[in-house]
Each structure stands twice: as C-alpha cells, then as structure tokens.
CSV table of C-alpha atoms in Angstrom, one decimal:
chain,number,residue,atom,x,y,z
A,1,UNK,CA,15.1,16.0,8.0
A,2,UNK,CA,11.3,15.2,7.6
A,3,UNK,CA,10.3,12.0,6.5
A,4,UNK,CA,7.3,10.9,5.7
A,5,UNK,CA,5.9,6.9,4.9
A,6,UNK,CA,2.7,6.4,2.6
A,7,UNK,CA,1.3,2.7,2.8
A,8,UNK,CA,-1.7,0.4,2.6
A,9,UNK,CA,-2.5,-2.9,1.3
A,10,UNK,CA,-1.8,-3.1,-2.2
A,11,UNK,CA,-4.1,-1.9,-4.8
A,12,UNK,CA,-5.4,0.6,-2.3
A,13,UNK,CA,-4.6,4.0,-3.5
A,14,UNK,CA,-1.0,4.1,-2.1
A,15,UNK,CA,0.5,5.2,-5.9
A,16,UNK,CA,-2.1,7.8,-6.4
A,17,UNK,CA,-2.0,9.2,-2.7
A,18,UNK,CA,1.9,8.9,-3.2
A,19,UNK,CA,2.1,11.3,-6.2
A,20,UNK,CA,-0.4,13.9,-4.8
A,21,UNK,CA,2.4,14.2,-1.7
A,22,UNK,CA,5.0,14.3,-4.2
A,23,UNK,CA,3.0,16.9,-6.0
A,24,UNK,CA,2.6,19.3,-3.0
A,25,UNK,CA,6.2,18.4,-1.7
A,26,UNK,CA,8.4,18.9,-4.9
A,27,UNK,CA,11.6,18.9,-3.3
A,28,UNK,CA,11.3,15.8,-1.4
A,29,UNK,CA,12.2,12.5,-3.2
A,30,UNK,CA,10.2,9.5,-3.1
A,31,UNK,CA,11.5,6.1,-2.1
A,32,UNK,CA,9.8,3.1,-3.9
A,33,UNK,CA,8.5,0.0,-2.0
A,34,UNK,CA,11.6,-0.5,0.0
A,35,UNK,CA,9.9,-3.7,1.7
A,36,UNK,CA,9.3,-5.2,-1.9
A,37,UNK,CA,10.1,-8.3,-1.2
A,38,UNK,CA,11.5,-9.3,-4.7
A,39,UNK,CA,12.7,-5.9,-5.3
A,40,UNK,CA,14.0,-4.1,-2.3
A,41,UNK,CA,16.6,-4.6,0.5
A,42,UNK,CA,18.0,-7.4,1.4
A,43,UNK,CA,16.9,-7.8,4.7
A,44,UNK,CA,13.4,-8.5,3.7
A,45,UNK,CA,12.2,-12.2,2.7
A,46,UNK,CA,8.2,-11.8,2.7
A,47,UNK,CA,5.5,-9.7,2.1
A,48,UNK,CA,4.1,-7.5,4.6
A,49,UNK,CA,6.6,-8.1,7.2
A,50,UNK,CA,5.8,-7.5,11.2
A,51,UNK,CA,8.2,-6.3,14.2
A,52,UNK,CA,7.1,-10.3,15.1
A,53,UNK,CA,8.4,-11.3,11.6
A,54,UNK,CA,12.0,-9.3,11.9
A,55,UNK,CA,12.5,-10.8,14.8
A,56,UNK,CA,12.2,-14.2,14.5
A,57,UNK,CA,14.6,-13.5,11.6
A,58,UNK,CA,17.5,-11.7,13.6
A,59,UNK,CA,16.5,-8.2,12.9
A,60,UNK,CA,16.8,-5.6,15.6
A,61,UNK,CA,13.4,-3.6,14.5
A,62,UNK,CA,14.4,-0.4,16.3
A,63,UNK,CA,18.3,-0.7,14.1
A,64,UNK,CA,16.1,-1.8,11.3
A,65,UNK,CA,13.5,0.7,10.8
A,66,UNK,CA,16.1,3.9,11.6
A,67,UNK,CA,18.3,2.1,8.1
A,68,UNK,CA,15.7,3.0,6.3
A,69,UNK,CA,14.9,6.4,7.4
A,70,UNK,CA,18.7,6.7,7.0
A,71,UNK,CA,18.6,5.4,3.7
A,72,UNK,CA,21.5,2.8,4.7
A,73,UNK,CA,19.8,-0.2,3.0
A,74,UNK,CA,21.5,-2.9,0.6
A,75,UNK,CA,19.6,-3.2,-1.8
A,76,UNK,CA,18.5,-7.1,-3.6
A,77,UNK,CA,20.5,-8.1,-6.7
A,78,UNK,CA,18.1,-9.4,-9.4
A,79,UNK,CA,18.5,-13.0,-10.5
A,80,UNK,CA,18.3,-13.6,-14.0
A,81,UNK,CA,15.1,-14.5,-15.8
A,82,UNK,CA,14.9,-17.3,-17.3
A,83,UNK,CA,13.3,-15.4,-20.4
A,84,UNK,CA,16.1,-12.9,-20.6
A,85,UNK,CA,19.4,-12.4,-22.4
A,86,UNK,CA,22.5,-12.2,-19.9
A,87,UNK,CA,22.9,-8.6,-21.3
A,88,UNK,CA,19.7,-7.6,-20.0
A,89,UNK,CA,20.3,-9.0,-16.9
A,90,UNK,CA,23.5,-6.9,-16.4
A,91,UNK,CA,21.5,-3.8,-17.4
A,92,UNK,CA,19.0,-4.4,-15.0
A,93,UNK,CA,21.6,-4.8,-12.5
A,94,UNK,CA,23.8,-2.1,-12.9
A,95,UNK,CA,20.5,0.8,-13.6
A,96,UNK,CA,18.6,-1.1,-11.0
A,97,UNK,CA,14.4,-1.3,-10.9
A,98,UNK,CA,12.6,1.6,-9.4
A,99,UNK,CA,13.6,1.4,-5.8
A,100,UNK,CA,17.3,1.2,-6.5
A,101,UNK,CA,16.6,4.5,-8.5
A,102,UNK,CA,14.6,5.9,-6.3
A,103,UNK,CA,17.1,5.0,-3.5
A,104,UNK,CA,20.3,6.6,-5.3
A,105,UNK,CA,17.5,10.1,-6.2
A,106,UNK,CA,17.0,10.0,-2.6
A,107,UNK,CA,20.7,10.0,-1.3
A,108,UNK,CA,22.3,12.4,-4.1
A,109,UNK,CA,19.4,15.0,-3.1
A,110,UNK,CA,20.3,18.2,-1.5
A,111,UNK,CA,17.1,18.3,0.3
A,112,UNK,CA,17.5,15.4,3.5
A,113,UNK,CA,13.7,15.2,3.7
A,114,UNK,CA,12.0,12.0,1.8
A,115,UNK,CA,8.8,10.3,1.2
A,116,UNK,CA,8.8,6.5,1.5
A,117,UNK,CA,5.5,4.9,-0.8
A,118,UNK,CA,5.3,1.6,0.1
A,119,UNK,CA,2.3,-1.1,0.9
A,120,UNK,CA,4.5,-3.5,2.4
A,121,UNK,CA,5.2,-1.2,5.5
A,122,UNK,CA,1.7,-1.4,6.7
A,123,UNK,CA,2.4,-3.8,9.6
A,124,UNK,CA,5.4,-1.2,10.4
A,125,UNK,CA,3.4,1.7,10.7
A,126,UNK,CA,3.5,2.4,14.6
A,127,UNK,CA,7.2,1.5,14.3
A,128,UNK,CA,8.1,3.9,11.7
A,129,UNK,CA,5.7,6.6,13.8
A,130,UNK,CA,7.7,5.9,16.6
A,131,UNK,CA,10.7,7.5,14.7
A,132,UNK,CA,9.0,10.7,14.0
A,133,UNK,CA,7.9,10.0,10.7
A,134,UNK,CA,4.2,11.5,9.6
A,135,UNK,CA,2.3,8.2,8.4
A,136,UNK,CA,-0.4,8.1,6.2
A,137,UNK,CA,-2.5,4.7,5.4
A,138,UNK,CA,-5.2,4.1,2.5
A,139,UNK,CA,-7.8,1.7,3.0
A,140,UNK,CA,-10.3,0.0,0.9
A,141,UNK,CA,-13.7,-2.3,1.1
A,142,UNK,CA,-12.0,-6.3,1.2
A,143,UNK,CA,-14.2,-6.3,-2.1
A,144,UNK,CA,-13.5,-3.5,-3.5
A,145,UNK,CA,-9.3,-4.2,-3.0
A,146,UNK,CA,-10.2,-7.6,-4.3
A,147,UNK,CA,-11.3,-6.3,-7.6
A,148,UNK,CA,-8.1,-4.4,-8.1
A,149,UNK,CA,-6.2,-7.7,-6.7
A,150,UNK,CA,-7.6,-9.7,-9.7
A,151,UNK,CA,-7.7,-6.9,-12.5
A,152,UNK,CA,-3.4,-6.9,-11.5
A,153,UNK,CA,-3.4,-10.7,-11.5
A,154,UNK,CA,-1.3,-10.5,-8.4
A,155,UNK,CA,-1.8,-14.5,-6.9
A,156,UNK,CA,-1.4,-15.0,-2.8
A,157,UNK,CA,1.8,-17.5,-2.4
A,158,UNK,CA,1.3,-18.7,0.7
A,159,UNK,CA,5.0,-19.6,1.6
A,160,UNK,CA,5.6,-15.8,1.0
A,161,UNK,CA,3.9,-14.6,3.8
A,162,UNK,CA,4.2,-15.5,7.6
A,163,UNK,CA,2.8,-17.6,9.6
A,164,UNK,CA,0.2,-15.0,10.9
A,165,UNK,CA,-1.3,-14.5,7.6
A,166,UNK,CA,-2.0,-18.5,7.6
A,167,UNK,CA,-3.8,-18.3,10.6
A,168,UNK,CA,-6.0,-15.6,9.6
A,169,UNK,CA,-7.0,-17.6,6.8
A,170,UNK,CA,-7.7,-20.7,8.6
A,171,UNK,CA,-10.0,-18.5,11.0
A,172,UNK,CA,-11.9,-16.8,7.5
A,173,UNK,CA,-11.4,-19.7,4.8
A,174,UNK,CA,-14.6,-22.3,5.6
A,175,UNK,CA,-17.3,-19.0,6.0
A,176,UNK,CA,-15.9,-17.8,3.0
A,177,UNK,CA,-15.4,-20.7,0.6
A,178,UNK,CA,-19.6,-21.3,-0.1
A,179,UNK,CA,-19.0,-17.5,-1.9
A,180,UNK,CA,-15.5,-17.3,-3.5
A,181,UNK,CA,-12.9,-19.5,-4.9
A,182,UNK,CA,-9.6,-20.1,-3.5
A,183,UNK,CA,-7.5,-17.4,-4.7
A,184,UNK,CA,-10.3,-14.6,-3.9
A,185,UNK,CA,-10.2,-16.5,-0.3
A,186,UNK,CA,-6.2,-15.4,-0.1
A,187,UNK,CA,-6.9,-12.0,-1.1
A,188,UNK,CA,-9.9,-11.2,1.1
A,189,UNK,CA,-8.0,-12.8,4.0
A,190,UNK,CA,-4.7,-11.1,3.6
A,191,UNK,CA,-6.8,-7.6,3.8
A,192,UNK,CA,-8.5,-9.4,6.9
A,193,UNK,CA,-4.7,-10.0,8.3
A,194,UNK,CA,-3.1,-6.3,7.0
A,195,UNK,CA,-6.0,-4.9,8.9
A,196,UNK,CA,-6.8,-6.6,11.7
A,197,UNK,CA,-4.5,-4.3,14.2
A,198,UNK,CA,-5.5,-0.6,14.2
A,199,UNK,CA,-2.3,2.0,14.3
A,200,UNK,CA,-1.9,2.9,18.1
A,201,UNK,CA,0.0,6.2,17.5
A,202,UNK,CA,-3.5,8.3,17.1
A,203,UNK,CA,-0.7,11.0,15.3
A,204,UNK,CA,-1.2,8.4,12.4
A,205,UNK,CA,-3.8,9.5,9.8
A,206,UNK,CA,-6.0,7.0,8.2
A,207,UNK,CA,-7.9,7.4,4.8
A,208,UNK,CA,-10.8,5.6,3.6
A,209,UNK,CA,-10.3,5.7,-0.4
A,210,UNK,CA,-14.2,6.0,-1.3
A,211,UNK,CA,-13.7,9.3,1.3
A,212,UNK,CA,-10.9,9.9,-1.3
A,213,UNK,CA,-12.6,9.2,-4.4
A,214,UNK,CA,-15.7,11.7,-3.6
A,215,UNK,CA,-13.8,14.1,-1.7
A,216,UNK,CA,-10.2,14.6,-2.5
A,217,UNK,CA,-10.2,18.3,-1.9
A,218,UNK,CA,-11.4,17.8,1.6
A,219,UNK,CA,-8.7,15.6,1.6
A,220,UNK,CA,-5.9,17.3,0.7
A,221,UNK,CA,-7.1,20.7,2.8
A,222,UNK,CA,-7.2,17.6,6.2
A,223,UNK,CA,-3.3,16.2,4.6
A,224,UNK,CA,-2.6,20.3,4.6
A,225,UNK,CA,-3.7,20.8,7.9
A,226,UNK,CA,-1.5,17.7,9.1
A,227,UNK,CA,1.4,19.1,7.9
A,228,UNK,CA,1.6,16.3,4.7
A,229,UNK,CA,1.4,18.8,2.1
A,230,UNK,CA,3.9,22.2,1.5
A,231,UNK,CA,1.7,23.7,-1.6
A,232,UNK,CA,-1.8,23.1,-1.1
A,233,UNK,CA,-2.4,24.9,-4.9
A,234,UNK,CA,-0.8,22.3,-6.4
A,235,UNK,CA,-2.2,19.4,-4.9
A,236,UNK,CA,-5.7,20.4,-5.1
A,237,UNK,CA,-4.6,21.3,-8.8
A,238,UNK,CA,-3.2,17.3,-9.4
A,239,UNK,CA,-6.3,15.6,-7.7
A,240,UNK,CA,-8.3,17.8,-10.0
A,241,UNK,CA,-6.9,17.0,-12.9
A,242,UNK,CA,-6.8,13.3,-12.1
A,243,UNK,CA,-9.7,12.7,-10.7
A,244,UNK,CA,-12.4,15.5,-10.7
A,245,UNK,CA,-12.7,14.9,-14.9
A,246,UNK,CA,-15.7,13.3,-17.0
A,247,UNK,CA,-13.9,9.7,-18.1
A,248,UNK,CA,-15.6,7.1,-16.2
A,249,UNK,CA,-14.5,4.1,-18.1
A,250,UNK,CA,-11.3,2.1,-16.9
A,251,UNK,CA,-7.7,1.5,-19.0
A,252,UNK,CA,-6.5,-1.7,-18.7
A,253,UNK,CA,-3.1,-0.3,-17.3
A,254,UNK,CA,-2.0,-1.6,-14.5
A,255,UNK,CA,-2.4,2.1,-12.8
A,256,UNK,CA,-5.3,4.2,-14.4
A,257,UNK,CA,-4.7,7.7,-12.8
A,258,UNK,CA,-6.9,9.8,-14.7
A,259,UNK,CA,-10.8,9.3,-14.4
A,260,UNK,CA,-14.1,10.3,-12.3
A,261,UNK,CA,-13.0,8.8,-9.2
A,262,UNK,CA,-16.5,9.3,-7.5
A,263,UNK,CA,-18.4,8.0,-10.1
A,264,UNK,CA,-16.1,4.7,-9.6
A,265,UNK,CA,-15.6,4.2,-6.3
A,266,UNK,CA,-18.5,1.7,-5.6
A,267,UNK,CA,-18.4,0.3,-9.1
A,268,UNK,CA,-16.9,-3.0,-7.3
A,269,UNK,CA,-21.0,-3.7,-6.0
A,270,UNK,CA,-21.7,-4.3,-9.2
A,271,UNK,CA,-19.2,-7.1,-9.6
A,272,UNK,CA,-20.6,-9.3,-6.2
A,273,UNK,CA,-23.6,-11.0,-5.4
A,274,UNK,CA,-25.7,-9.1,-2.3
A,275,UNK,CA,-25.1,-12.7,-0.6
A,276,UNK,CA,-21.3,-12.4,-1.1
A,277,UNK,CA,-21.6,-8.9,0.1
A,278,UNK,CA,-23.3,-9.6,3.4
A,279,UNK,CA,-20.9,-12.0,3.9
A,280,UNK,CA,-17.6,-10.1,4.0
A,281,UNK,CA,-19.3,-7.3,5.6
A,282,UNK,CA,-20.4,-9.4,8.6
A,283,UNK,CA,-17.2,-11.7,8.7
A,284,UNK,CA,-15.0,-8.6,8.5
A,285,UNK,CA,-17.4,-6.3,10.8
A,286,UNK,CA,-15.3,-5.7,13.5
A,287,UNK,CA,-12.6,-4.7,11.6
A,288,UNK,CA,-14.6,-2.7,9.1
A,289,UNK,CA,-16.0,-0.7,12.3
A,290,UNK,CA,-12.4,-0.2,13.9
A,291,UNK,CA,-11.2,1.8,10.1
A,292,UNK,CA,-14.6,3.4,10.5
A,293,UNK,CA,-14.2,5.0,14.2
A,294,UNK,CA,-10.2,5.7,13.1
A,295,UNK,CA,-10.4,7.5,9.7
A,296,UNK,CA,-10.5,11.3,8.7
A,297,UNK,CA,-13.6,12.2,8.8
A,298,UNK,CA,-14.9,14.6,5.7
C-alpha cells in the first residue's frame, strides 16, 4: 500500500497540486480533507490540529494517525441547517459531503494505495511521514494566501483553533494592526502559526507556489523524480492545459483552475501598500527564510 498526504494552509494550491497527483496516479483514490473540522471524522474538533492538540484531547497520535492511513475513521454526522428542509438533511446524511464519498471510493477500491488532500494536516506532517507516507506541502507569500483567504470569505473563529494559534497572534497582532484590520490580522497570523515549525523529516518535499506557478513542469519532472507521480505524460499534459494557457483574468469561483498561472502569481503586490509589504516581510522574515532554505529548488 502507498499512501501519500498533500497539505498546506488553505488557499495555497493544495486542490490544484492534489489533482495533478491524481492525474499522474489514476488508480489511486483521493481522500478529501479528512481533518475538516465541520466535515470529517469525528475525532477532530478544530482546525489545523497538532500532536499537542490530540493529546490534550485523549487521542493516542501514533493510534490516531495509522486510522487514517487505514481508512478506519467515523466519519461526522451533519447537523441540520437551519435553512434546510428535513429531507435534505437526510439526503445529505445518507450520500454524505465529499469526504464521506471520497472515504467509501477509497475503501471499495481494488487498488490499497491512496492520496490524502487535505490543509488541515499541515501540523501532522512529520507524523504522517513517520508512517511511511510521501508528503508533499504548498506554501504561499502571508499576502498572497491572504488574498485567496478574503476572495473565499473564509473568517478566523478564534474558539476554533487552539491555544497556540492565540498566542501567535498576540506575539504578531500590535506590529500588524497600524497596516490591516482585524480579520486580515487572523489570517496573516494563522499562516505565521501553520508555518512557524519547519518539517523535520528532510524526505518531506516542500513547494513554493510562485516556483509552481512559473515552473510547473520543473515541478512535476522534481514530484517524478520523488516517486509522487506514476505517468509523468500526463501530468505535464494537465498542468499544461491548466495552467500554461493565455487567460489571465480570474473567475469568481471559489477554485479557478484554468489560467496563466505565471502571469498571476505576484498579482497579490498589486493589492498591498509597499509599507504593508515590508511589514509582513520583516515580521515573518525568519520564517519566510526557513521555507526558502527548505523548498525544491527549480
């Protein structure tokens, strides 16, 4: 059985960079966001959890993290919306979201070997590496992730995260407060927080998405190399017809899979001042430098 685990912060490229492995790997399944914390096992009551987290709560990490790569997870049931009929609550039960799909794909396939895609494991990563899965993380620019944070409308709820992600804000909040408003503050230091422990395991590979955006080809042949992709035709064959093409302007989708990715990758300058800029760079420098040393270079 091979499994391997695609992650990142949210809004990072982890669907993209997902689908290209899926691509090149057709008979593995993919597993959808099984650390959702609205929408995938049970066990799991934040965002992002760490080992710290899991334990605090009971969990055994080491009998946690081999569940999942044994796909012997209980999945969440979903409450009812206040907005729905009951029949539509029992449909969503009973056919489940995408994890719950992806989850039954997964088990009914003849094929053992999986792909988990899911942000939320980030803080995981040298766990699940320590099982003999092949990890992969995407990274963006604070900024740049903070653009894709506030085109999704996705809001930082404080009592949904733990108590390491508050303290990483009270470091960060006061420096950056005189440049963004509160809910940019939550983003910028939740990347700050996802990122502020490098992967140990140096067997993990780590990808910087504007490296991504103007070279996915190098990319793919590195992922090849690595062992990450089986057919090497037809992943260079998805990333070019996804994102070597002309269209450089943006759907409003949430995911917008088809465009000049290197024409777009530093559009998010455009959207800061050069003083708010200079002040994440400098804040987050240390950080910033430690993805820099670690990542594929192209």
């Amino acid at each position: 059985m091979s499994v391997m685990l695609i992650t990142g912060m949210h809004r990072s490229g982890t669907t993209h960079l997902g689908k290209l492995i899926s691509a090149s790997n057709p008979k593995h399944k993919s597993v959808h966001e099984p650390l959702n914390m609205k929408l995938g096992i049970r066990d799991v009551d934040i965002w992002y959890p760490s080992s710290t987290d899991l334990s605090f709560r009971g969990l055994n990490i080491e009998s946690f993290v081999t569940s999942i790569i044994k796909l012997d997870v209980k999945p969440k049931y979903w409450p009812r919306l206040p907005s729905e009929s009951f029949a539509r609550t029992i449909g969503r039960r009973i056919f489940g979201g995408e994890f719950i799909r992806s989850l039954r794909k997964a088990k009914s396939s003849i094929d053992s070997s999986f792909i988990i895609k899911d942000p939320f494991c980030i803080k995981l990563v040298d766990e699940f590496s320590s099982h003999n899965v092949k990890c992969l993380l995407i990274y963006k620019n604070p900024l740049s992730n903070l653009v894709s944070i506030k085109r999704q409308n996705w809001a930082v709820n404080e009592s949904e995260f733990s108590e390491d992600f508050l303290n990483h804000k009270n470091k960060y909040s006061d420096k950056l407060a005189k440049y963004f408003d509160e809910e940019e503050i939550n983003s910028l230091c939740l990347w700050a927080y996802l990122h502020n422990e490098l992967p140990q395991d140096p067997s993990i590979i780590l990808i910087d998405h504007v490296d991504y955006c103007r070279g996915p080809v190098e990319i793919v042949k590195h992922l090849w190399s690595q062992g990450f992709i089986e057919d090497i035709d037809a992943a260079i064959q998805y990333v070019k017809s996804t994102m070597l093409v002309e269209r450089t302007n943006r759907s409003d989708g949430l995911h917008d899979f088809v465009r000049n990715s290197s024409e777009l990758s530093e559009s998010w300058r455009e959207q800061f001042t050069s003083a708010q800029i200079d002040c994440v760079e400098d804040l987050f420098f240390e950080t910033l430098s430690g993805l820099e040393s670690r990542k594929v270079k192209i």
